[in-house]
PDB file of C-alpha atoms in Angstrom:
ATOM      1  CA  MET A   1      13.242 -32.848 -77.805  1.00 75.00           C
ATOM      2  CA  HIS A   2      15.468 -30.280 -78.149  1.00 70.00           C
ATOM      3  CA  ALA A   3      18.912 -31.789 -79.700  1.00 68.00           C
ATOM      4  CA  SER A   4      20.418 -29.159 -77.490  1.00 70.00           C
ATOM      5  CA  ASP A   5      19.017 -29.470 -74.760  1.00 79.00           C
ATOM      6  CA  ASN A   6      17.427 -32.383 -74.523  1.00 78.00           C
ATOM      7  CA  LYS A   7      14.118 -30.801 -73.288  1.00 77.00           C
ATOM      8  CA  PRO A   8      11.148 -31.799 -74.147  1.00 75.00           C
ATOM      9  CA  VAL A   9       9.189 -29.514 -77.168  1.00 78.00           C
ATOM     10  CA  ASP A  10       5.931 -28.283 -75.561  1.00 77.00           C
ATOM     11  CA  GLU A  11       4.601 -26.629 -78.644  1.00 84.00           C
ATOM     12  CA  ALA A  12       4.986 -29.775 -81.003  1.00 87.00           C
ATOM     13  CA  ALA A  13       2.006 -32.142 -81.978  1.00 91.00           C
ATOM     14  CA  ILE A  14       1.918 -35.462 -83.639  1.00 94.00           C
ATOM     15  CA  VAL A  15       0.238 -35.598 -87.273  1.00 95.00           C
ATOM     16  CA  GLU A  16       1.083 -39.573 -87.578  1.00 97.00           C
ATOM     17  CA  ALA A  17       1.593 -42.163 -85.533  1.00 97.00           C
ATOM     18  CA  LYS A  18       2.140 -45.811 -86.567  1.00 97.00           C
ATOM     19  CA  THR A  19       3.542 -49.452 -86.177  1.00 97.00           C
ATOM     20  CA  ASP A  20       4.237 -52.055 -88.397  1.00 97.00           C
ATOM     21  CA  MET A  21       6.900 -55.392 -88.149  1.00 97.00           C
ATOM     22  CA  GLY A  22       9.619 -54.133 -90.192  1.00 95.00           C
ATOM     23  CA  PRO A  23      12.172 -55.015 -87.810  1.00 95.00           C
ATOM     24  CA  ALA A  24      10.968 -58.914 -88.660  1.00 95.00           C
ATOM     25  CA  GLY A  25      11.078 -58.424 -92.193  1.00 95.00           C
ATOM     26  CA  MET A  26       6.773 -58.244 -92.046  1.00 95.00           C
ATOM     27  CA  ALA A  27       6.458 -54.647 -92.515  1.00 92.00           C
ATOM     28  CA  GLU A  28       3.069 -55.175 -94.460  1.00 94.00           C
ATOM     29  CA  MET A  29       1.809 -56.533 -90.181  1.00 95.00           C
ATOM     30  CA  SER A  30       0.459 -53.306 -89.320  1.00 96.00           C
ATOM     31  CA  GLY A  31      -0.729 -52.840 -85.566  1.00 96.00           C
ATOM     32  CA  LYS A  32      -3.249 -50.187 -84.296  1.00 97.00           C
ATOM     33  CA  VAL A  33      -1.564 -47.098 -81.859  1.00 97.00           C
ATOM     34  CA  THR A  34      -3.950 -44.706 -79.865  1.00 97.00           C
ATOM     35  CA  PRO A  35      -2.980 -41.753 -77.819  1.00 94.00           C
ATOM     36  CA  ALA A  36      -3.285 -41.956 -74.280  1.00 95.00           C
ATOM     37  CA  ALA A  37      -3.550 -38.600 -72.073  1.00 92.00           C
ATOM     38  CA  SER A  38      -0.481 -37.256 -70.364  1.00 88.00           C
ATOM     39  CA  ASP A  39       0.529 -35.422 -67.533  1.00 88.00           C
ATOM     40  CA  HIS A  40       3.357 -33.662 -68.928  1.00 82.00           C
ATOM     41  CA  SER A  41       3.642 -30.949 -71.239  1.00 77.00           C
ATOM     42  CA  GLY A  42       5.888 -31.823 -74.386  1.00 76.00           C
ATOM     43  CA  VAL A  43       5.237 -36.149 -73.615  1.00 83.00           C
ATOM     44  CA  PHE A  44       3.347 -38.186 -75.635  1.00 88.00           C
ATOM     45  CA  ARG A  45       1.528 -41.402 -74.714  1.00 93.00           C
ATOM     46  CA  PHE A  46      -0.347 -43.855 -76.490  1.00 95.00           C
ATOM     47  CA  SER A  47      -1.780 -47.584 -76.096  1.00 95.00           C
ATOM     48  CA  ILE A  48      -0.487 -50.207 -78.594  1.00 96.00           C
ATOM     49  CA  GLU A  49      -2.451 -53.307 -80.008  1.00 96.00           C
ATOM     50  CA  THR A  50      -0.123 -55.087 -82.238  1.00 95.00           C
ATOM     51  CA  GLY A  51      -1.601 -58.721 -82.312  1.00 89.00           C
ATOM     52  CA  MET A  52       1.520 -60.788 -82.299  1.00 94.00           C
ATOM     53  CA  ALA A  53       4.520 -61.185 -79.965  1.00 96.00           C
ATOM     54  CA  GLY A  54       7.639 -59.944 -82.022  1.00 96.00           C
ATOM     55  CA  GLN A  55       9.735 -57.701 -83.343  1.00 97.00           C
ATOM     56  CA  TRP A  56       8.073 -54.110 -83.846  1.00 97.00           C
ATOM     57  CA  GLU A  57       8.987 -50.260 -85.025  1.00 97.00           C
ATOM     58  CA  LEU A  58       6.722 -47.272 -83.812  1.00 97.00           C
ATOM     59  CA  VAL A  59       7.592 -44.363 -86.098  1.00 97.00           C
ATOM     60  CA  LEU A  60       5.958 -41.117 -85.454  1.00 95.00           C
ATOM     61  CA  THR A  61       5.506 -37.874 -87.013  1.00 96.00           C
ATOM     62  CA  ALA A  62       5.662 -34.466 -85.296  1.00 93.00           C
ATOM     63  CA  ALA A  63       4.673 -30.671 -87.111  1.00 93.00           C
ATOM     64  CA  VAL A  64       7.792 -28.377 -84.534  1.00 88.00           C
ATOM     65  CA  PRO A  65       8.504 -25.639 -84.566  1.00 87.00           C
ATOM     66  CA  GLY A  66      11.473 -23.969 -85.911  1.00 82.00           C
ATOM     67  CA  GLU A  67      11.377 -26.474 -88.404  1.00 85.00           C
ATOM     68  CA  PRO A  68      10.176 -26.592 -91.654  1.00 89.00           C
ATOM     69  CA  ALA A  69       8.516 -30.351 -91.961  1.00 92.00           C
ATOM     70  CA  PRO A  70       7.545 -32.310 -90.364  1.00 93.00           C
ATOM     71  CA  VAL A  71      10.204 -34.809 -88.150  1.00 90.00           C
ATOM     72  CA  THR A  72      10.007 -38.293 -88.269  1.00 94.00           C
ATOM     73  CA  GLY A  73      11.097 -41.025 -85.058  1.00 92.00           C
ATOM     74  CA  LYS A  74      11.053 -44.549 -85.013  1.00 95.00           C
ATOM     75  CA  VAL A  75      11.333 -46.347 -82.013  1.00 95.00           C
ATOM     76  CA  ILE A  76      11.587 -50.335 -82.105  1.00 97.00           C
ATOM     77  CA  TYR A  77      10.288 -52.153 -79.763  1.00 96.00           C
ATOM     78  CA  ASN A  78       9.757 -56.273 -78.002  1.00 96.00           C
ATOM     79  CA  ALA A  79       5.876 -57.250 -78.058  1.00 95.00           C
ATOM     80  CA  LYS A  80       5.447 -60.204 -75.669  1.00 92.00           C
TER      81      LYS A  80
END
């Protein structure tokens, strides 16, 4: 999302997607992240296999036009 207008960045590309249990103190426990189809330009979807319930972190790194280096963001979620 563009910080200035909160709109999707159409030309961005995800270069890395990973998930682990770092928020639960078990960063060595990783899951499988698979890209999924999206109906909207600039919106990315993923299917995640965690292997166990608990607090997980999804880390996405994207190449964003106009940015000199890749941009990384994190989302904390609870797997059930």
